[in-house]
Coordinates of C-alpha atoms in Angstrom, one line a residue:
Chain A
X1 CA 0.0 0.0 0.0
X2 CA 2.7 2.4 1.1
X3 CA 4.9 1.4 -1.8
X4 CA 2.2 2.1 -4.4
X5 CA 1.5 5.5 -2.8
X6 CA 5.1 6.3 -3.0
X7 CA 5.2 5.2 -6.6
X8 CA 2.2 7.4 -7.4
X9 CA 3.8 10.4 -5.7
X10 CA 7.0 10.0 -7.6
X11 CA 5.1 9.6 -10.8
X12 CA 3.2 12.8 -10.2
X13 CA 6.3 14.7 -9.2
X14 CA 8.1 13.4 -12.3
X15 CA 5.1 14.4 -14.5
X16 CA 5.1 17.9 -13.0
X17 CA 8.9 18.3 -13.4
X18 CA 8.5 17.1 -17.0
X19 CA 5.7 19.6 -17.7
X20 CA 7.7 22.4 -16.1
X21 CA 10.8 21.5 -18.1
X22 CA 8.8 21.5 -21.3
X23 CA 7.3 24.8 -20.4
X24 CA 10.7 26.3 -19.9
X25 CA 11.9 24.9 -23.3
X26 CA 8.8 26.4 -25.0
X27 CA 9.4 29.8 -23.4
X28 CA 13.0 29.8 -24.5
X29 CA 11.9 28.8 -28.0
X30 CA 9.3 31.6 -28.2
X31 CA 11.9 34.1 -26.8
X32 CA 14.4 33.1 -29.5
X33 CA 11.8 33.5 -32.2
X34 CA 10.8 36.9 -30.8
X35 CA 14.5 38.0 -30.7
X36 CA 15.0 36.8 -34.3
X37 CA 11.9 38.7 -35.5
X38 CA 13.0 41.8 -33.7
X39 CA 16.4 41.6 -35.4
X40 CA 14.8 41.0 -38.8
X41 CA 12.4 44.0 -38.1
X42 CA 15.3 46.4 -38.0
X43 CA 16.5 45.2 -41.4
X44 CA 14.9 46.3 -44.7
X45 CA 12.8 43.5 -46.2
X46 CA 14.7 42.0 -49.2
X47 CA 13.5 39.4 -51.8
X48 CA 15.2 36.0 -51.9
X49 CA 17.5 37.1 -54.8
X50 CA 18.4 40.4 -53.0
X51 CA 19.1 38.4 -49.9
X52 CA 21.6 36.3 -51.8
X53 CA 23.2 39.4 -53.3
X54 CA 23.6 40.9 -49.8
X55 CA 25.3 37.8 -48.5
X56 CA 27.6 37.6 -51.6
X57 CA 28.6 41.3 -51.3
X58 CA 29.1 40.9 -47.5
X59 CA 31.6 38.1 -48.2
X60 CA 33.6 40.5 -50.5
X61 CA 33.8 43.4 -48.1
X62 CA 36.5 43.6 -45.6
X63 CA 35.6 44.4 -42.0
X64 CA 37.3 47.8 -41.2
X65 CA 37.8 46.8 -37.6
X66 CA 39.0 43.2 -37.9
X67 CA 40.7 43.4 -41.2
X68 CA 41.3 39.7 -41.7
X69 CA 37.5 39.0 -41.8
X70 CA 34.7 39.9 -44.1
X71 CA 31.8 41.9 -42.7
X72 CA 29.7 38.7 -42.7
X73 CA 32.3 37.0 -40.5
X74 CA 32.9 39.8 -38.0
X75 CA 30.8 40.8 -35.0
X76 CA 32.4 44.3 -34.8
X77 CA 30.2 47.3 -34.5
X78 CA 31.5 48.7 -37.9
X79 CA 30.8 45.3 -39.6
X80 CA 27.2 45.4 -38.4
X81 CA 26.9 49.0 -39.7
X82 CA 28.3 48.0 -43.1
X83 CA 26.0 44.9 -43.3
X84 CA 23.1 47.2 -42.7
X85 CA 24.3 49.7 -45.2
X86 CA 24.7 47.0 -47.9
X87 CA 21.1 45.8 -47.3
X88 CA 19.7 49.4 -47.3
X89 CA 21.5 50.2 -50.6
X90 CA 20.2 47.0 -52.2
X91 CA 16.7 47.8 -51.0
X92 CA 17.1 51.3 -52.6
X93 CA 17.9 49.6 -55.9
X94 CA 21.7 50.1 -56.0
X95 CA 23.7 47.7 -58.1
X96 CA 26.6 45.6 -56.7
X97 CA 29.1 47.8 -58.5
X98 CA 27.6 51.0 -57.1
X99 CA 27.8 49.6 -53.6
X100 CA 31.4 48.5 -54.1
X101 CA 32.2 51.9 -55.7
X102 CA 30.6 53.8 -52.8
X103 CA 32.6 51.9 -50.2
X104 CA 35.9 52.1 -52.0
X105 CA 35.3 55.8 -52.4
X106 CA 35.0 56.1 -48.6
X107 CA 37.6 53.6 -47.5
X108 CA 39.8 53.0 -50.5
X109 CA 40.2 49.8 -52.5
X110 CA 41.5 48.0 -49.3
X111 CA 37.9 47.5 -48.2
X112 CA 37.3 45.1 -51.2
X113 CA 38.6 41.6 -50.4
X114 CA 38.7 41.1 -54.2
X115 CA 40.8 44.1 -55.4
X116 CA 40.1 45.5 -58.9
X117 CA 42.6 44.6 -61.7
X118 CA 44.4 47.9 -62.3
X119 CA 48.0 49.2 -62.7
X120 CA 48.8 49.2 -58.9
X121 CA 47.4 45.7 -58.4
X122 CA 49.1 44.0 -61.5
X123 CA 51.8 42.5 -59.3
X124 CA 49.2 41.2 -56.8
X125 CA 47.1 39.6 -59.6
X126 CA 49.8 38.3 -62.0
X127 CA 52.9 38.2 -59.8
X128 CA 52.3 34.6 -58.5
X129 CA 51.9 33.3 -62.1
X130 CA 55.1 35.1 -63.1
X131 CA 57.0 33.5 -60.2
X132 CA 55.5 30.1 -61.1
X133 CA 56.6 30.6 -64.7
X134 CA 60.1 31.6 -63.7
X135 CA 60.3 28.8 -61.1
X136 CA 59.1 26.2 -63.7
X137 CA 61.7 27.6 -66.2
X138 CA 64.4 27.2 -63.6
X139 CA 63.4 23.6 -62.8
X140 CA 63.2 22.7 -66.5
X141 CA 66.7 24.1 -67.1
X142 CA 68.0 22.2 -64.1
X143 CA 66.5 18.9 -65.2
X144 CA 67.8 19.5 -68.8
X145 CA 71.3 20.2 -67.4
X146 CA 71.2 17.1 -65.2
X147 CA 70.2 15.0 -68.2
X148 CA 73.0 16.4 -70.3
X149 CA 75.5 15.7 -67.6
X150 CA 74.4 12.1 -67.3
X151 CA 74.6 11.3 -71.0
X152 CA 78.0 12.9 -71.0
X153 CA 79.3 10.6 -68.2
X154 CA 77.6 7.6 -69.7
X155 CA 79.3 8.3 -73.0
X156 CA 82.6 8.7 -71.2
X157 CA 82.1 5.3 -69.5
X158 CA 81.2 3.5 -72.7
X159 CA 84.2 5.1 -74.4
X160 CA 86.5 3.6 -71.7
X161 CA 84.7 0.2 -71.8
Chain B
X1 CA 77.3 33.1 -69.0
X2 CA 76.8 29.8 -67.1
X3 CA 78.1 31.4 -63.9
X4 CA 75.6 34.3 -64.3
X5 CA 72.8 31.7 -64.6
X6 CA 73.9 30.1 -61.3
X7 CA 73.8 33.5 -59.6
X8 CA 70.3 34.3 -60.9
X9 CA 68.3 32.9 -57.9
X10 CA 70.6 34.7 -55.5
X11 CA 70.2 38.0 -57.4
X12 CA 66.4 37.5 -57.6
X13 CA 66.4 37.0 -53.8
X14 CA 68.5 40.1 -53.2
X15 CA 66.2 42.2 -55.4
X16 CA 63.1 41.0 -53.5
X17 CA 64.8 41.6 -50.1
X18 CA 65.8 45.1 -51.1
X19 CA 62.3 45.9 -52.3
X20 CA 60.7 44.6 -49.1
X21 CA 63.3 46.6 -47.0
X22 CA 62.5 49.8 -48.9
X23 CA 58.8 49.2 -48.4
X24 CA 59.3 48.6 -44.7
X25 CA 61.4 51.8 -44.4
X26 CA 58.6 53.8 -46.1
X27 CA 56.1 52.4 -43.5
X28 CA 54.1 50.5 -46.0
X29 CA 53.6 47.6 -43.6
X30 CA 53.1 47.4 -39.9
X31 CA 51.4 49.4 -37.2
X32 CA 52.3 52.8 -38.6
X33 CA 50.5 52.2 -41.8
X34 CA 46.9 53.5 -42.3
X35 CA 45.2 50.7 -44.1
X36 CA 42.1 52.5 -45.3
X37 CA 41.8 55.9 -47.0
X38 CA 42.5 58.8 -44.7
X39 CA 40.8 61.5 -46.9
X40 CA 43.7 64.0 -46.0
X41 CA 43.9 66.5 -48.8
X42 CA 40.5 65.7 -50.0
X43 CA 37.2 67.6 -49.6
X44 CA 35.3 66.7 -46.5
X45 CA 32.0 64.8 -47.0
X46 CA 29.2 67.2 -47.5
X47 CA 26.4 65.1 -46.0
X48 CA 24.6 66.8 -43.1
X49 CA 23.8 65.2 -39.8
X50 CA 21.7 67.5 -37.6
X51 CA 22.9 69.8 -36.1
X52 CA 26.2 69.3 -38.0
X53 CA 26.2 71.0 -41.4
X54 CA 29.6 71.0 -43.2
X55 CA 28.4 73.8 -45.6
X56 CA 27.7 76.1 -42.6
X57 CA 31.2 75.4 -41.2
X58 CA 32.9 76.7 -44.3
X59 CA 35.2 79.6 -43.5
X60 CA 36.3 78.2 -40.1
X61 CA 38.9 75.7 -39.0
X62 CA 37.4 73.0 -36.9
X63 CA 37.8 69.5 -35.5
X64 CA 35.3 66.7 -36.1
X65 CA 35.4 64.1 -33.4
X66 CA 33.7 60.7 -33.6
X67 CA 33.1 59.3 -30.2
X68 CA 30.9 57.2 -27.9
X69 CA 30.2 57.1 -24.2
X70 CA 30.8 53.3 -24.2
X71 CA 34.4 53.6 -25.6
X72 CA 37.2 53.8 -23.1
X73 CA 39.8 55.5 -25.4
X74 CA 37.1 58.2 -26.0
X75 CA 37.0 58.9 -22.3
X76 CA 40.8 58.9 -22.2
X77 CA 41.0 61.6 -24.9
X78 CA 38.2 63.7 -23.4
X79 CA 40.6 65.9 -21.3
X80 CA 42.6 66.7 -24.4
X81 CA 39.4 67.9 -26.2
X82 CA 38.5 70.0 -23.2
X83 CA 41.9 71.6 -23.3
X84 CA 41.6 72.3 -27.0
X85 CA 38.2 73.9 -26.4
X86 CA 39.8 76.2 -23.8
X87 CA 42.4 77.1 -26.4
X88 CA 39.6 78.3 -28.6
X89 CA 39.4 75.4 -31.0
X90 CA 36.0 74.7 -32.5
X91 CA 35.1 71.0 -32.1
X92 CA 32.0 69.2 -33.4
X93 CA 31.1 65.8 -32.0
X94 CA 29.4 62.9 -33.7
X95 CA 28.1 60.4 -31.2
X96 CA 28.5 57.0 -32.8
X97 CA 25.8 54.4 -32.0
X98 CA 24.9 56.0 -28.7
X99 CA 21.9 57.4 -26.8
X100 CA 21.3 61.0 -25.8
X101 CA 21.0 59.9 -22.1
X102 CA 24.4 58.2 -22.1
X103 CA 26.0 61.2 -23.8
X104 CA 24.4 63.6 -21.4
X105 CA 25.9 61.6 -18.5
X106 CA 29.3 61.5 -20.2
X107 CA 29.2 65.3 -20.8
X108 CA 28.4 66.1 -17.2
X109 CA 32.1 66.3 -16.5
X110 CA 32.6 68.9 -19.2
X111 CA 31.4 69.3 -22.8
X112 CA 34.1 70.2 -25.3
X113 CA 31.8 70.2 -28.3
X114 CA 30.0 73.2 -29.8
X115 CA 27.4 70.8 -31.1
X116 CA 26.8 67.0 -30.9
X117 CA 25.1 65.1 -33.7
X118 CA 23.8 61.5 -33.1
X119 CA 24.7 58.8 -35.6
X120 CA 22.6 56.0 -34.1
X121 CA 22.7 53.6 -37.1
X122 CA 26.4 54.4 -37.8
X123 CA 25.6 55.2 -41.4
X124 CA 27.1 58.7 -41.1
X125 CA 30.4 57.2 -39.9
X126 CA 30.7 55.4 -43.2
X127 CA 30.5 58.7 -45.1
X128 CA 33.6 59.8 -43.3
X129 CA 35.2 56.3 -43.7
X130 CA 35.8 55.8 -40.0
X131 CA 37.0 52.4 -38.8
X132 CA 36.0 52.7 -35.1
X133 CA 35.9 55.3 -32.3
X134 CA 37.5 57.6 -31.5
X135 CA 38.6 59.3 -34.7
X136 CA 39.3 62.9 -35.3
X137 CA 39.5 65.0 -38.5
X138 CA 40.8 68.5 -38.8
X139 CA 39.0 70.5 -41.6
X140 CA 40.3 73.8 -42.9
X141 CA 38.4 77.0 -44.0
X142 CA 37.8 75.6 -47.5
X143 CA 36.3 72.4 -46.3
X144 CA 39.4 70.2 -47.0
X145 CA 40.5 67.5 -44.5
X146 CA 44.0 68.4 -43.3
X147 CA 44.6 65.8 -40.6
X148 CA 43.1 62.5 -39.6
X149 CA 43.7 60.6 -36.4
X150 CA 42.6 57.0 -36.1
X151 CA 42.6 56.5 -32.3
X152 CA 42.6 58.7 -29.2
X153 CA 44.3 62.1 -29.0
X154 CA 47.4 62.1 -26.9
X155 CA 49.8 64.8 -25.5
X156 CA 52.2 64.0 -28.3
X157 CA 49.7 64.3 -31.1
X158 CA 48.1 67.5 -29.7
X159 CA 51.4 69.4 -29.0
X160 CA 53.5 68.2 -31.9
X161 CA 51.0 67.9 -34.7
X162 CA 47.5 69.3 -34.0
X163 CA 48.2 72.7 -32.4
X164 CA 50.9 73.8 -34.9
X165 CA 48.7 72.8 -37.8
X166 CA 45.7 74.6 -36.3
X167 CA 47.8 77.7 -35.9
X168 CA 48.9 77.5 -39.5
X169 CA 45.5 76.9 -40.9
X170 CA 43.9 79.7 -38.8
X171 CA 46.4 82.2 -40.2
X172 CA 45.4 81.3 -43.8
X173 CA 42.7 83.1 -45.6

């Protein structure tokens, strides 16, 4: 008798704790949804294609506070400001080039993670290929010289034999 | 000719090392280098942010200071701004991502600004190309940026750079 009462009690308490736990989880979920909707509310509404453009542009723009990161990767205040600015400009109908142009006008080309191909970036864009070419040429010449040396000694050996 | 060919990698290395050393000497790398455009020598942005209107400031030399109450270096440079105000320098403040209440509290100790504009979204800061707070610009009578400091004002900067430049620009027509 006593044992079944005890069992009932523990079942009830377990049930209540379970309900309470679920309620807490539900509240947390609702709170997260509310937070996300508040965050979205402060951003201009963009279509799906515009949303994709905003993300792509965000990946190409350097964070001015944490220079090794794009504005999408950074949590700095300025990165947040620039993300908002990109979205606002897209909502206003600006093209990607216009947004890039505006930012490079204010911050210089350094703000673009993909620098434009122009005279002062020639070395940056084509330098690695030039080094690869020169290195390849060096390796080719070295291998050729080695080959020549070997045939020369082989010929000497066969002459002696 | 063969000897010269063998020397080629060494020569290439020496040329590269020399170029890098020259670039280092000119301050193209490292902490001293301003990574983003400084706008020095260029016309100041003309966008208004109430009550700051660059068009109305033409004809006077002034400092434009981006700051926030939540930024420790801004608090550190505050005494320098107060001293500059006492010396008769016109200073305009742009409160970056801050509330009026917080700024009022911050200014209780002394207000160096002849006006404060509020840039709550931070969009105005982008017009000036700031990378964080504090940042200070010196604008001449013709609306051209003459000096830009990325970071807090210090004794060294104020005495050695800012005050002599202010004196020179004030003397110009």
